[in-house]
PDB file of C-alpha atoms in Angstrom:
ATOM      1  CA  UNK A  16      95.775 113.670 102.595  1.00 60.00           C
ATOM      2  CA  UNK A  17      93.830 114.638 105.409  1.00 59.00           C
ATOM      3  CA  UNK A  18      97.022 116.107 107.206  1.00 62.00           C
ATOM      4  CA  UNK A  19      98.200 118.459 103.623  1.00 62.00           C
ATOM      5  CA  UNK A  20      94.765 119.436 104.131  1.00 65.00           C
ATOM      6  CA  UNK A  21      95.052 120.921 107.298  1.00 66.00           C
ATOM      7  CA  UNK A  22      98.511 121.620 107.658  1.00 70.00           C
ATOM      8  CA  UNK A  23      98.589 123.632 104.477  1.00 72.00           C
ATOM      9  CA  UNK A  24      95.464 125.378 104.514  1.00 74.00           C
ATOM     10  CA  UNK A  25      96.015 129.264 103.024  1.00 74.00           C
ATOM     11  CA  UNK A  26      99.179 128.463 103.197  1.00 76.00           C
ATOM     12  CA  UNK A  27     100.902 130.669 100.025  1.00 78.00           C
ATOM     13  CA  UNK A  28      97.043 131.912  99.362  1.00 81.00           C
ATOM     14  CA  UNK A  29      95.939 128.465  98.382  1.00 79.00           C
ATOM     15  CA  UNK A  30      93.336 126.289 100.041  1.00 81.00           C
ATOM     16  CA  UNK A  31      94.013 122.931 101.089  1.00 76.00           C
ATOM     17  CA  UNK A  32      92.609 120.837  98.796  1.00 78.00           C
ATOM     18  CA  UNK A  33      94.558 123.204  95.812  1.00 82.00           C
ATOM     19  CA  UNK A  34      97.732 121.900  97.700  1.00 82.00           C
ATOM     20  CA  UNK A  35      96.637 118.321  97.931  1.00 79.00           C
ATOM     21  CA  UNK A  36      96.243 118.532  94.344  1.00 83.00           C
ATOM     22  CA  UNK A  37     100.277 120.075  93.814  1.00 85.00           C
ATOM     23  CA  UNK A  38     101.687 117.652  96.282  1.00 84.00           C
ATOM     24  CA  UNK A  39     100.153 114.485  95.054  1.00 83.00           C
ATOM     25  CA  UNK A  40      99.810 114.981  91.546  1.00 87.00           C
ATOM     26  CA  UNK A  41     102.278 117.438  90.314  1.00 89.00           C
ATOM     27  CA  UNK A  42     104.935 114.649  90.907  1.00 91.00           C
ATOM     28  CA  UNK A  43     103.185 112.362  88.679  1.00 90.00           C
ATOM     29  CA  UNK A  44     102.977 114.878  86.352  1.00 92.00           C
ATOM     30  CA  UNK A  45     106.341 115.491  86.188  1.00 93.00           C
ATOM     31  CA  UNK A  46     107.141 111.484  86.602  1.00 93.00           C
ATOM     32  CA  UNK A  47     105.647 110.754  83.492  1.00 91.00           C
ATOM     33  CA  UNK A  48     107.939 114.011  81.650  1.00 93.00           C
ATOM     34  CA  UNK A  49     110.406 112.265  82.521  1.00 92.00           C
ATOM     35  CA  UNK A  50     109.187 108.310  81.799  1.00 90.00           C
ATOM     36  CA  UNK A  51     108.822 109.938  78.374  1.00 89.00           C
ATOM     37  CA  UNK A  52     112.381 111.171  77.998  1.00 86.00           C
ATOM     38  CA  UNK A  53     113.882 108.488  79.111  1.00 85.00           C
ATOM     39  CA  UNK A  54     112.365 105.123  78.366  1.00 86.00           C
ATOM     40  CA  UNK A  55     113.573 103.853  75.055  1.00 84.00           C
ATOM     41  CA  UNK A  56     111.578 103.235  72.032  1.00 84.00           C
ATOM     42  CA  UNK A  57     113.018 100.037  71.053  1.00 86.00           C
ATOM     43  CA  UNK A  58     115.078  96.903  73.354  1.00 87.00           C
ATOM     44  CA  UNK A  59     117.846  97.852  71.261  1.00 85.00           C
ATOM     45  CA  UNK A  60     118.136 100.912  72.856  1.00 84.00           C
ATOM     46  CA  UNK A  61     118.035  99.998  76.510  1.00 85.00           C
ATOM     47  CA  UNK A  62     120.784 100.291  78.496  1.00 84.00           C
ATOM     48  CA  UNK A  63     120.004  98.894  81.081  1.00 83.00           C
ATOM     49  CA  UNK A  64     118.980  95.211  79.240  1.00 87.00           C
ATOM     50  CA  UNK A  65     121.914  92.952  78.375  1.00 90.00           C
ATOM     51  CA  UNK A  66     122.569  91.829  75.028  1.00 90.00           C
ATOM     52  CA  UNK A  67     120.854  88.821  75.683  1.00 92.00           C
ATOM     53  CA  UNK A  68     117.927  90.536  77.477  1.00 90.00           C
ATOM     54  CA  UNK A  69     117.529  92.715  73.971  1.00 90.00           C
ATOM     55  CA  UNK A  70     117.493  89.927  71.967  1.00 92.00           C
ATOM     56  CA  UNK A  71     115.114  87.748  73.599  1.00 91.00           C
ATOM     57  CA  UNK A  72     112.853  90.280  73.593  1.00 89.00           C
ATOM     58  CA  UNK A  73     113.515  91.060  70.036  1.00 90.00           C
ATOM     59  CA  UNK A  74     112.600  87.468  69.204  1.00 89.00           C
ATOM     60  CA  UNK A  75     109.253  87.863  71.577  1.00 85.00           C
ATOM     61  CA  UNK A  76     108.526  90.547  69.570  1.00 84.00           C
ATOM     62  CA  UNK A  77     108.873  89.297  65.945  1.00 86.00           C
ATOM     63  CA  UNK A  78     107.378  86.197  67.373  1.00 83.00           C
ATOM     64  CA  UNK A  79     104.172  88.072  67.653  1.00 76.00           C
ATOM     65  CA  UNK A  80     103.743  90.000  64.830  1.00 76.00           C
ATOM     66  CA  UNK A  81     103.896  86.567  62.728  1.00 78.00           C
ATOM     67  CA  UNK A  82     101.345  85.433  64.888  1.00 71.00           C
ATOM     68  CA  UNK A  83      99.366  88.565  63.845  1.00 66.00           C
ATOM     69  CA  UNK A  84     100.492  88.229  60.403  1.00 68.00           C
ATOM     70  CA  UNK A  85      99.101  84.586  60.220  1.00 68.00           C
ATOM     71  CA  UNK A  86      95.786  85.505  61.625  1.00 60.00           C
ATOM     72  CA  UNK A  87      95.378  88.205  59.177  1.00 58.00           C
ATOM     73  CA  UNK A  88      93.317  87.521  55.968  1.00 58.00           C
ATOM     74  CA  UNK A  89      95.765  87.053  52.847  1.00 54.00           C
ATOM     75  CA  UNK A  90      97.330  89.976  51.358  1.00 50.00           C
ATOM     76  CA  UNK A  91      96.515  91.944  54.600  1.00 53.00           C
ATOM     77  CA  UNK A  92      98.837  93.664  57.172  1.00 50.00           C
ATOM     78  CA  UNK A  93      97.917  92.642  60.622  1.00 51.00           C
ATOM     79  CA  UNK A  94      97.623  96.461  61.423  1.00 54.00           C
ATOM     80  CA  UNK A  95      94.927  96.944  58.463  1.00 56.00           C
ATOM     81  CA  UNK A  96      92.702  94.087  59.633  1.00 58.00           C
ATOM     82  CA  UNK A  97      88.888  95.147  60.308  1.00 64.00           C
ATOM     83  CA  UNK A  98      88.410  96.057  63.715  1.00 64.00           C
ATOM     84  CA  UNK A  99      85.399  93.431  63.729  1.00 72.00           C
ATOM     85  CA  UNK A 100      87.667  90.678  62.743  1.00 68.00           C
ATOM     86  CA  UNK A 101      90.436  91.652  65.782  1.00 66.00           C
ATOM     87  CA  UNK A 102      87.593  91.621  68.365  1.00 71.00           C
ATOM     88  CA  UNK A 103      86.401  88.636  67.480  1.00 74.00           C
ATOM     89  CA  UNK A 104      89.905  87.399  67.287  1.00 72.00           C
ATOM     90  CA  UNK A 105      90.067  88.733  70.772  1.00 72.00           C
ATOM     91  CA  UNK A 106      86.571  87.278  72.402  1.00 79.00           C
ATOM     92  CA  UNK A 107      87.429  83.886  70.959  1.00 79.00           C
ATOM     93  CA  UNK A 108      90.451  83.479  73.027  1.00 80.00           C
ATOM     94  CA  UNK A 109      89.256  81.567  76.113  1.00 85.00           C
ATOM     95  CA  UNK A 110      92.625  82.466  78.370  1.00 84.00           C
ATOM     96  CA  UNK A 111      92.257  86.519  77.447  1.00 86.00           C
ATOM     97  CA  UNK A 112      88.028  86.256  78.564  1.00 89.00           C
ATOM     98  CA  UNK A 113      89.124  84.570  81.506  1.00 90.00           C
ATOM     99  CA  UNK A 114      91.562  87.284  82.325  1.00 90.00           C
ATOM    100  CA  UNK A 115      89.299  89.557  81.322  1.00 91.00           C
ATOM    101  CA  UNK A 116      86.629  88.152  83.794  1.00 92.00           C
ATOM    102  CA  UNK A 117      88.945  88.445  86.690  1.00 92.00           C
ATOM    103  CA  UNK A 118      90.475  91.710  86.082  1.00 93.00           C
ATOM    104  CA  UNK A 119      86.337  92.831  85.757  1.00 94.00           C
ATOM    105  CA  UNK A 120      85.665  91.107  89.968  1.00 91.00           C
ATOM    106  CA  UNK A 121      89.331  92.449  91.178  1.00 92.00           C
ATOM    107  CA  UNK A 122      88.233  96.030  89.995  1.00 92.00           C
ATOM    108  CA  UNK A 123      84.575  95.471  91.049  1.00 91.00           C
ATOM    109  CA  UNK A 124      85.888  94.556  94.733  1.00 89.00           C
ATOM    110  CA  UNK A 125      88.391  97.400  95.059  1.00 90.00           C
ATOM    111  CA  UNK A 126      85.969 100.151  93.996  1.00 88.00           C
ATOM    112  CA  UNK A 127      83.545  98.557  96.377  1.00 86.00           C
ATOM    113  CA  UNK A 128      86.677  98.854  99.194  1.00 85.00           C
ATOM    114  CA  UNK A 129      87.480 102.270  97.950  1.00 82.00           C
ATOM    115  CA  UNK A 130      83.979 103.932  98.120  1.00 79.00           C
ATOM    116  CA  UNK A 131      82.347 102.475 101.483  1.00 77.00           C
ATOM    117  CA  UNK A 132      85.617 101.882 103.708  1.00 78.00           C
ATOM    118  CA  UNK A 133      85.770 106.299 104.342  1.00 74.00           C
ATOM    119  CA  UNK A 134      81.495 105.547 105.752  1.00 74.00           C
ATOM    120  CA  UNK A 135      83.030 103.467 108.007  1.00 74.00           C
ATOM    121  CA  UNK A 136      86.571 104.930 109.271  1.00 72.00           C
ATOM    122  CA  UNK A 137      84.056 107.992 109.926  1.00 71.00           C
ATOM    123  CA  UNK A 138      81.721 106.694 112.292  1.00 70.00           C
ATOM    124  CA  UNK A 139      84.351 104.226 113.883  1.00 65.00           C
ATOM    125  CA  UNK A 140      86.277 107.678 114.495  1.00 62.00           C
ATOM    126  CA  UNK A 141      82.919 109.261 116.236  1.00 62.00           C
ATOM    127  CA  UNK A 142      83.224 106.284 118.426  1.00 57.00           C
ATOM    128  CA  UNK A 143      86.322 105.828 119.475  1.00 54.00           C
ATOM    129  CA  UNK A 144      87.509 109.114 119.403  1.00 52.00           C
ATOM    130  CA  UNK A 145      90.810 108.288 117.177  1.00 54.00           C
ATOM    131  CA  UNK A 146      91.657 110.165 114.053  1.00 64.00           C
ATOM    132  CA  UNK A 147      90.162 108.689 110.875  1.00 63.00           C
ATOM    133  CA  UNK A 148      93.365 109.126 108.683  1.00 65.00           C
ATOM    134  CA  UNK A 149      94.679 106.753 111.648  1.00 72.00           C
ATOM    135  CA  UNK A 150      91.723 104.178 111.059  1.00 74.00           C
ATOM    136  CA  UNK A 151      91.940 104.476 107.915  1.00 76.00           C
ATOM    137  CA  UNK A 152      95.757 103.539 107.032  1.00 80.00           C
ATOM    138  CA  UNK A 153      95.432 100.132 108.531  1.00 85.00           C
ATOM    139  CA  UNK A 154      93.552  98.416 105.846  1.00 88.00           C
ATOM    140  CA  UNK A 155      95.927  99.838 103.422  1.00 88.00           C
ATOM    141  CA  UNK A 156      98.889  99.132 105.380  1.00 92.00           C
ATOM    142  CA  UNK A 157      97.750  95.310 105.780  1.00 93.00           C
ATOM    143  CA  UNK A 158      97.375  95.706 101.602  1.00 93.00           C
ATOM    144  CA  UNK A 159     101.400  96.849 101.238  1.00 93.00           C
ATOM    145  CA  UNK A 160     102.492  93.787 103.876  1.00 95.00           C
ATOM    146  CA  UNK A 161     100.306  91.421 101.900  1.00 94.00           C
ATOM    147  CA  UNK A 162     101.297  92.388  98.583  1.00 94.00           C
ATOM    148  CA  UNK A 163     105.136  92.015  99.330  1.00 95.00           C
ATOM    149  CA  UNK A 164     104.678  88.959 101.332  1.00 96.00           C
ATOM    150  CA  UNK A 165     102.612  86.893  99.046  1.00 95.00           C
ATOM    151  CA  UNK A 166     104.316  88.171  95.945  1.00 93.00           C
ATOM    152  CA  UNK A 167     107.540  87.047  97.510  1.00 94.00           C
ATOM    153  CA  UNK A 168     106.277  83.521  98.491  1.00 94.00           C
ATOM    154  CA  UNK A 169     104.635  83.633  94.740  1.00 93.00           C
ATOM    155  CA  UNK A 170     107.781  83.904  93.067  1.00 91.00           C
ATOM    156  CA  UNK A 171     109.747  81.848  95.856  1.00 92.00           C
ATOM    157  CA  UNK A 172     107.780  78.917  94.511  1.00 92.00           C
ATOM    158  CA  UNK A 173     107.052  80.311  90.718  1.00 90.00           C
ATOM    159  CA  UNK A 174     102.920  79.429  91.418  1.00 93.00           C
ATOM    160  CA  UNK A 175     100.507  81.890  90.363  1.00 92.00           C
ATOM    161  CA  UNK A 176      97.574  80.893  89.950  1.00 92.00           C
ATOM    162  CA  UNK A 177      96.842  79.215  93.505  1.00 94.00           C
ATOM    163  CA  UNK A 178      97.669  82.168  95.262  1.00 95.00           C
ATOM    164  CA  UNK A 179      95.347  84.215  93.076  1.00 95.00           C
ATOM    165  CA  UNK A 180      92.771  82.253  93.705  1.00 94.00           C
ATOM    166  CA  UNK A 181      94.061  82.588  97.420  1.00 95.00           C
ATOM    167  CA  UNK A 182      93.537  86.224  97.451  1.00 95.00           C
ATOM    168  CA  UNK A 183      90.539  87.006  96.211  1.00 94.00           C
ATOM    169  CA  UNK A 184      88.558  84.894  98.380  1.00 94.00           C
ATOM    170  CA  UNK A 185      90.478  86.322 101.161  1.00 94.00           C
ATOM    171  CA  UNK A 186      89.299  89.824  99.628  1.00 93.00           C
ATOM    172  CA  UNK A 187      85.700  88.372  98.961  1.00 92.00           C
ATOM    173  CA  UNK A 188      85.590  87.015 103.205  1.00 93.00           C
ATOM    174  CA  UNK A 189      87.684  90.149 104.695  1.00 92.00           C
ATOM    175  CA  UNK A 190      84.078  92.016 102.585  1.00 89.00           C
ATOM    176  CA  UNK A 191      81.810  89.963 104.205  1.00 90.00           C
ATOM    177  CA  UNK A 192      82.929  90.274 107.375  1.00 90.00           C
ATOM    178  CA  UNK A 193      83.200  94.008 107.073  1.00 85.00           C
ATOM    179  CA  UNK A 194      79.532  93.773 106.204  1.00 83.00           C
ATOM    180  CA  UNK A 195      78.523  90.959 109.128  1.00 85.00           C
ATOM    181  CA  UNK A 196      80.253  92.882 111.728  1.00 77.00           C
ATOM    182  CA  UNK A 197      78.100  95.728 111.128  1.00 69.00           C
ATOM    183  CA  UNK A 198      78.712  98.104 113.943  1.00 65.00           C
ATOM    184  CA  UNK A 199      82.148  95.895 115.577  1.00 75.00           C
ATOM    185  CA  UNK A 200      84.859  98.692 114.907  1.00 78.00           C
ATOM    186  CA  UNK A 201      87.343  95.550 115.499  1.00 82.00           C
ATOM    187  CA  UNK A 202      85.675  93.108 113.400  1.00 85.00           C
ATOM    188  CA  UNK A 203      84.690  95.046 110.658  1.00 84.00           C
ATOM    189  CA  UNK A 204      88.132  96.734 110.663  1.00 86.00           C
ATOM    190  CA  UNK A 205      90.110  93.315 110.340  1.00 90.00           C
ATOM    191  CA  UNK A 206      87.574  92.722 107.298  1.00 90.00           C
ATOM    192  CA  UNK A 207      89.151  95.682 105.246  1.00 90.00           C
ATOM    193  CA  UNK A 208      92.393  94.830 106.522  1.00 92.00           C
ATOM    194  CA  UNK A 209      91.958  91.431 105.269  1.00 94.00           C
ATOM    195  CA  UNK A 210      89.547  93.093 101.963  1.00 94.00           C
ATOM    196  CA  UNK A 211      92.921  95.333 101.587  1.00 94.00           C
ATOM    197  CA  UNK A 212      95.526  92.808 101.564  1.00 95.00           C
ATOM    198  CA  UNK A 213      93.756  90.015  99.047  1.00 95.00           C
ATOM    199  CA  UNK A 214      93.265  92.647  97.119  1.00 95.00           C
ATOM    200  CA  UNK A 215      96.587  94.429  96.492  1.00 94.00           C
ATOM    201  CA  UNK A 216      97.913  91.010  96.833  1.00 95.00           C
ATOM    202  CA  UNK A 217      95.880  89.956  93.450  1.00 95.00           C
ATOM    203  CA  UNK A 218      96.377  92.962  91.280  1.00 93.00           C
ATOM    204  CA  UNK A 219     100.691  92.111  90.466  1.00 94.00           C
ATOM    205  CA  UNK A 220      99.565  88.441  90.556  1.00 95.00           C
ATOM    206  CA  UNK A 221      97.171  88.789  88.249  1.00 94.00           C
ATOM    207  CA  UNK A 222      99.814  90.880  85.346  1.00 92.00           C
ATOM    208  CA  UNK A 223     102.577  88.126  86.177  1.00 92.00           C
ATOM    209  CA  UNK A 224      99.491  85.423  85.047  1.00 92.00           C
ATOM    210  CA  UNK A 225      98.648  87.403  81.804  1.00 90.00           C
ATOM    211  CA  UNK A 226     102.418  87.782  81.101  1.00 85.00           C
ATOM    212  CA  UNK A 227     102.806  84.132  80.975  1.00 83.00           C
ATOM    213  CA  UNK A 228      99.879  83.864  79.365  1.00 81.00           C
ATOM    214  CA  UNK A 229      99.763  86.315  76.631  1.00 74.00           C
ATOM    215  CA  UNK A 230     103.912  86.061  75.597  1.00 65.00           C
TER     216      UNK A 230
END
């Protein structure tokens, strides 16, 4: 970001925070144009799933609409039941408040990682003289290592759970010694690292657990 910025500056007339925004989210723009044309509607129509892969979805699928069916009052489509009646449906599932609960403390921790790590990659630049987009990849970098690594050990040995337990106290420590380290560049520089990596560690682990759980 910080080098578009710069590099591209009236370039074409445009600022550099008008190109940030065309470089970085024109492609998802057009990305989801063309998720849209070409994702299809039904299993049935997927190419790229084998005939066994269609119909075991298929069966998934059927499987829980007579779930819904069966939780709807008699006489009643599951799509015509009171909203009041689905969310209570919903907050009396224990598993989906639990998931609930942790997707609510993984969010919490990255937006808490997202809005104070910039403070510090600024004043860490003042004092060491290195560029802050510099500083400031390392925590992130850490986060794509983790997330590969620890998904691949994840499915390796088909465990959830344990290793997202694993990463969010990682995330919950790397954040406290970010904050203990207080003005240690190193220290509190390992903490995001560490903060980075439990946390975009967690986030695919926790969708795998719901998708065993919910299906």
């Amino acid at each position: 970001s910080e080098a578009t910025l710069a590099a591209l500056q009236g370039a074409a007339g445009l600022r550099g925070w008008q190109w940030l925004l065309l470089t970085q989210g024109l492609p998802a723009a057009l990305l989801g144009v063309v998720a849209y044309a070409c994702l299809a509607e039904r299993p049935d129509d997927a190419g790229w799933l084998s005939p066994f892969e269609q119909l075991m979805i298929e069966q998934d699928l059927e499987r829980d609409e007579a779930q819904l069916l069966a939780a709807a009052p008699a006489g009643q489509l599951a799509d015509d039941a009171p909203f009041t009646a689905v969310l209570a449906s919903l907050l009396r599932d224990r598993a989906l408040c639990l998931l609930a609960a942790a997707n609510l403390l993984l969010i919490g921790a990255s937006y808490a990682l997202a809005a104070w790590a910039p403070a510090l990659v600024q004043r860490w630049s003042e004092q060491s003289h290195m560029q802050p987009g510099l500083l400031a990849a390392i925590p992130h970098l850490a986060g794509v290592a983790g997330m590969i690594a620890i998904g691949y050990d994840s499915d390796r040995r088909r465990e959830r759970r344990g290793h997202f337990v694993a990463c969010m106290v990682l995330a919950a420590g790397g954040l406290a010694l970010a904050i203990a380290a207080n003005n240690g560049m190193a220290w509190s520089l390992a903490g995001l690292a560490l903060a980075s990596l439990g946390i975009a560690s967690a986030a695919p682990l926790l969708i795998a657990i719901a998708t065993d759980l919910l299906s």
